[in-house]
Coordinates of C-alpha atoms in Angstrom, one line a residue:
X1 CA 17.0 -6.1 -12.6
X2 CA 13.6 -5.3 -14.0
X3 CA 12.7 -3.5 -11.0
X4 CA 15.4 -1.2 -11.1
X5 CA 14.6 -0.9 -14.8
X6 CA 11.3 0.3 -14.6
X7 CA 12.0 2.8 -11.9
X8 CA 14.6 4.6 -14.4
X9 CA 11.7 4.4 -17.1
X10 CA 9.6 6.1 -14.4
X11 CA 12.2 8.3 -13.3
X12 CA 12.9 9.4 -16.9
X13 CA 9.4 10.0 -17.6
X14 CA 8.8 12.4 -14.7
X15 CA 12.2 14.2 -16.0
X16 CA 13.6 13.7 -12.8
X17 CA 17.1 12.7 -11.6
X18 CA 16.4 10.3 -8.8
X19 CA 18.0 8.5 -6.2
X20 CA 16.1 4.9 -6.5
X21 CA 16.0 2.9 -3.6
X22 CA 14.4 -0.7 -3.4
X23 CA 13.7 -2.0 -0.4
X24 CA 14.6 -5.6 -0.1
X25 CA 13.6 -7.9 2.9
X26 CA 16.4 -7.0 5.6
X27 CA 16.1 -5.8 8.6
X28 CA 13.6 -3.2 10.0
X29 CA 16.2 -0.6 11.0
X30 CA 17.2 -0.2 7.4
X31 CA 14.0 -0.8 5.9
X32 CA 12.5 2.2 8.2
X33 CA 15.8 4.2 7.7
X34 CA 14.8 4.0 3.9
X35 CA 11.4 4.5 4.0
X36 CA 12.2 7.9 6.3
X37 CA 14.1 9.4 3.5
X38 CA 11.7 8.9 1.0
X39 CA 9.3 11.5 -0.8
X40 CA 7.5 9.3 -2.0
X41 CA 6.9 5.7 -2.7
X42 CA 6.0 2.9 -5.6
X43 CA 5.1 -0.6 -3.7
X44 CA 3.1 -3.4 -3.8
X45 CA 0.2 -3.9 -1.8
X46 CA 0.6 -5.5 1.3
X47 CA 1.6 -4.5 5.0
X48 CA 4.0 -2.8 3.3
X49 CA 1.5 0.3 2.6
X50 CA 0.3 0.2 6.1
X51 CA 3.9 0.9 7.4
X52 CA 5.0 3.6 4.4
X53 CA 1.5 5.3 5.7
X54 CA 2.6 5.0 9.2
X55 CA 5.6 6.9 8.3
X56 CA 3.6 9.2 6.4
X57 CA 5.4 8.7 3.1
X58 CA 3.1 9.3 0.5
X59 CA 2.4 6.2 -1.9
X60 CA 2.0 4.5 -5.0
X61 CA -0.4 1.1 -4.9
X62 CA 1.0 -1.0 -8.0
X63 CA 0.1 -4.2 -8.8
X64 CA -0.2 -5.7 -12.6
X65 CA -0.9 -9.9 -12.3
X66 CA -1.4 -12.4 -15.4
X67 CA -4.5 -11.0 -17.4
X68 CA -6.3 -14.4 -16.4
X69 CA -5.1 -13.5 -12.6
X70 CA -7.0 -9.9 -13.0
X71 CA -9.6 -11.7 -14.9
X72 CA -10.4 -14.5 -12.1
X73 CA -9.7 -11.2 -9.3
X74 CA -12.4 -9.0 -11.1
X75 CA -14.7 -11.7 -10.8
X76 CA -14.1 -12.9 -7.0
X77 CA -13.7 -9.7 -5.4
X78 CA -15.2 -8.9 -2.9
X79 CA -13.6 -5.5 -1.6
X80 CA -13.1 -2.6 -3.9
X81 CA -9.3 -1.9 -3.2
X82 CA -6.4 -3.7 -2.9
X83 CA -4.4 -1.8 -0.1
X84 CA -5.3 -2.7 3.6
X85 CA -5.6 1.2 4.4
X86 CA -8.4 2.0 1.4
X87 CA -10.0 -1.6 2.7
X88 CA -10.5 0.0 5.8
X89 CA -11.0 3.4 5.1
X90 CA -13.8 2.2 2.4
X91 CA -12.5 4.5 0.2
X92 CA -9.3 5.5 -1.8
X93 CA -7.0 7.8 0.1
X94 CA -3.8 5.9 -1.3
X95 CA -3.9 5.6 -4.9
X96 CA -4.2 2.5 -6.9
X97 CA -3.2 1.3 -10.3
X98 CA -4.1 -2.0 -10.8
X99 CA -3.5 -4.5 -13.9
X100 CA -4.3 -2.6 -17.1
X101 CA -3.5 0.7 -15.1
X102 CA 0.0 -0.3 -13.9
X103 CA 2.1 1.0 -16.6
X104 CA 5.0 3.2 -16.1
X105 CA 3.3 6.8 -17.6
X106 CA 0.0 6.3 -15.5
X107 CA 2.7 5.5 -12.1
X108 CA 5.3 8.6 -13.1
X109 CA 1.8 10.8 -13.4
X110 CA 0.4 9.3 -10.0
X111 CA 4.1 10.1 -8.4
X112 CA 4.1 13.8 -9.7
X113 CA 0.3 14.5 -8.8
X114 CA 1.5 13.0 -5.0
X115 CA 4.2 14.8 -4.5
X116 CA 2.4 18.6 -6.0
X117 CA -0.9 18.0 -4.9
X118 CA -2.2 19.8 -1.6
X119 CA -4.9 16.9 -1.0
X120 CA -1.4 14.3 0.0
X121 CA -1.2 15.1 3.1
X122 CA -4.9 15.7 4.0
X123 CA -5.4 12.0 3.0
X124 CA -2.8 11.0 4.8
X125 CA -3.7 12.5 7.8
X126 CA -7.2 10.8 7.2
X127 CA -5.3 7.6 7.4
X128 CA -3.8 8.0 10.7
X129 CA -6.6 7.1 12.8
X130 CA -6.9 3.9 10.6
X131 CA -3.2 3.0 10.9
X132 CA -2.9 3.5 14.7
X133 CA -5.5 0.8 14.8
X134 CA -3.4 -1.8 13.1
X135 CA 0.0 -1.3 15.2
X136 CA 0.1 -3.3 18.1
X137 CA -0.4 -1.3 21.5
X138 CA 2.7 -0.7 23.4
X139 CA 2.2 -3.3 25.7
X140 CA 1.9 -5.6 23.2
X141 CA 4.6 -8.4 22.5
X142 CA 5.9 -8.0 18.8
X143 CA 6.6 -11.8 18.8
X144 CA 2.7 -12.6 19.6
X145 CA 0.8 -13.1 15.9
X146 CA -2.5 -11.6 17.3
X147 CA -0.7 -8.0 17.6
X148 CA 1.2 -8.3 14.2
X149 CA -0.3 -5.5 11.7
X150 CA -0.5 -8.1 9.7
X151 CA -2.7 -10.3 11.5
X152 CA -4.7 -6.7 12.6
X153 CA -5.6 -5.8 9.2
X154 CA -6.7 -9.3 8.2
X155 CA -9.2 -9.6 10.3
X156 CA -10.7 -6.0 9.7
X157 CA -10.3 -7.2 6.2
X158 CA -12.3 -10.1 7.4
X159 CA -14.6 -8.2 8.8
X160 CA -15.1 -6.0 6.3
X161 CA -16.3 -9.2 3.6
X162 CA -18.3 -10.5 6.7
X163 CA -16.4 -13.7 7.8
X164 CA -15.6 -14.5 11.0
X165 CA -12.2 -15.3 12.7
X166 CA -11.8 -17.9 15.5
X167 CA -8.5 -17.8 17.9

């Protein structure tokens, strides 16, 4: 699949003999049984992030849409970053390579410089306080949207652009 072929090109490129995992939709307990065995991490934006960041896995932002996509994107913005956890934290603790920065070399450099940098996991524990705000509370139902981390961090996105929510 292309997937799996542009994690070999990265792999290769950081001269590293990998395992490669993707992580399909399934079910939690082996999506979180993956994501604990990782060093690191390539994904999309998305809840995603907010739960690799939960389990402190150190990650990749990528994202490369249609030129006319990034074009129309540029234009209409109106947040700087593109992960939920940089949204909130109004700055970027999880790096980010979007559209003409997506490319395999610029992704294998991101991965080495997270996995030998010191400054990985000082930003990471500067996200904890932002990612215990988006898991429910533990008397919270799963099933109810208002505690999803999904519905959470839209509406600090929301927030964070000025519009309002009614529920």
């Amino acid at each position: 699949s292309s997937s799996s072929s542009s994690a070999s090109v990265i792999a290769s490129k950081l001269q590293l003999t990998v395992p490669t995992v993707i992580v399909t939709p399934g079910s939690d307990d082996e999506k979180y049984e993956a994501f604990s065995s990782m060093d690191v991490a390539i994904a999309v934006s998305g809840t995603v992030v907010v739960e690799l960041s939960a389990m402190q896995v150190p990650t990749v932002v990528t994202y490369k849409p249609h030129w006319l996509d990034a074009l129309y994107y540029r234009w209409r913005a109106k947040v700087r970053f593109a992960s939920i956890p940089n949204i909130m934290a109004d700055k970027q603790l999880i790096p980010e390579l979007l559209a003409d920065q997506c490319d395999p070399t610029s992704i294998a450099n991101t991965v080495r410089h997270l996995l030998e940098s010191e400054s990985t996991k000082r930003h990471l524990e500067e996200l904890r306080p932002i990612i215990v705000s988006l898991l429910p509370s533990s008397g919270d139902s799963r099933d109810d949207v208002l505690y999803r981390p999904s519905y959470i961090a839209a509406k600090h996105i929301l927030k964070a652009v000025n519009i309002q929510i009614q529920h």
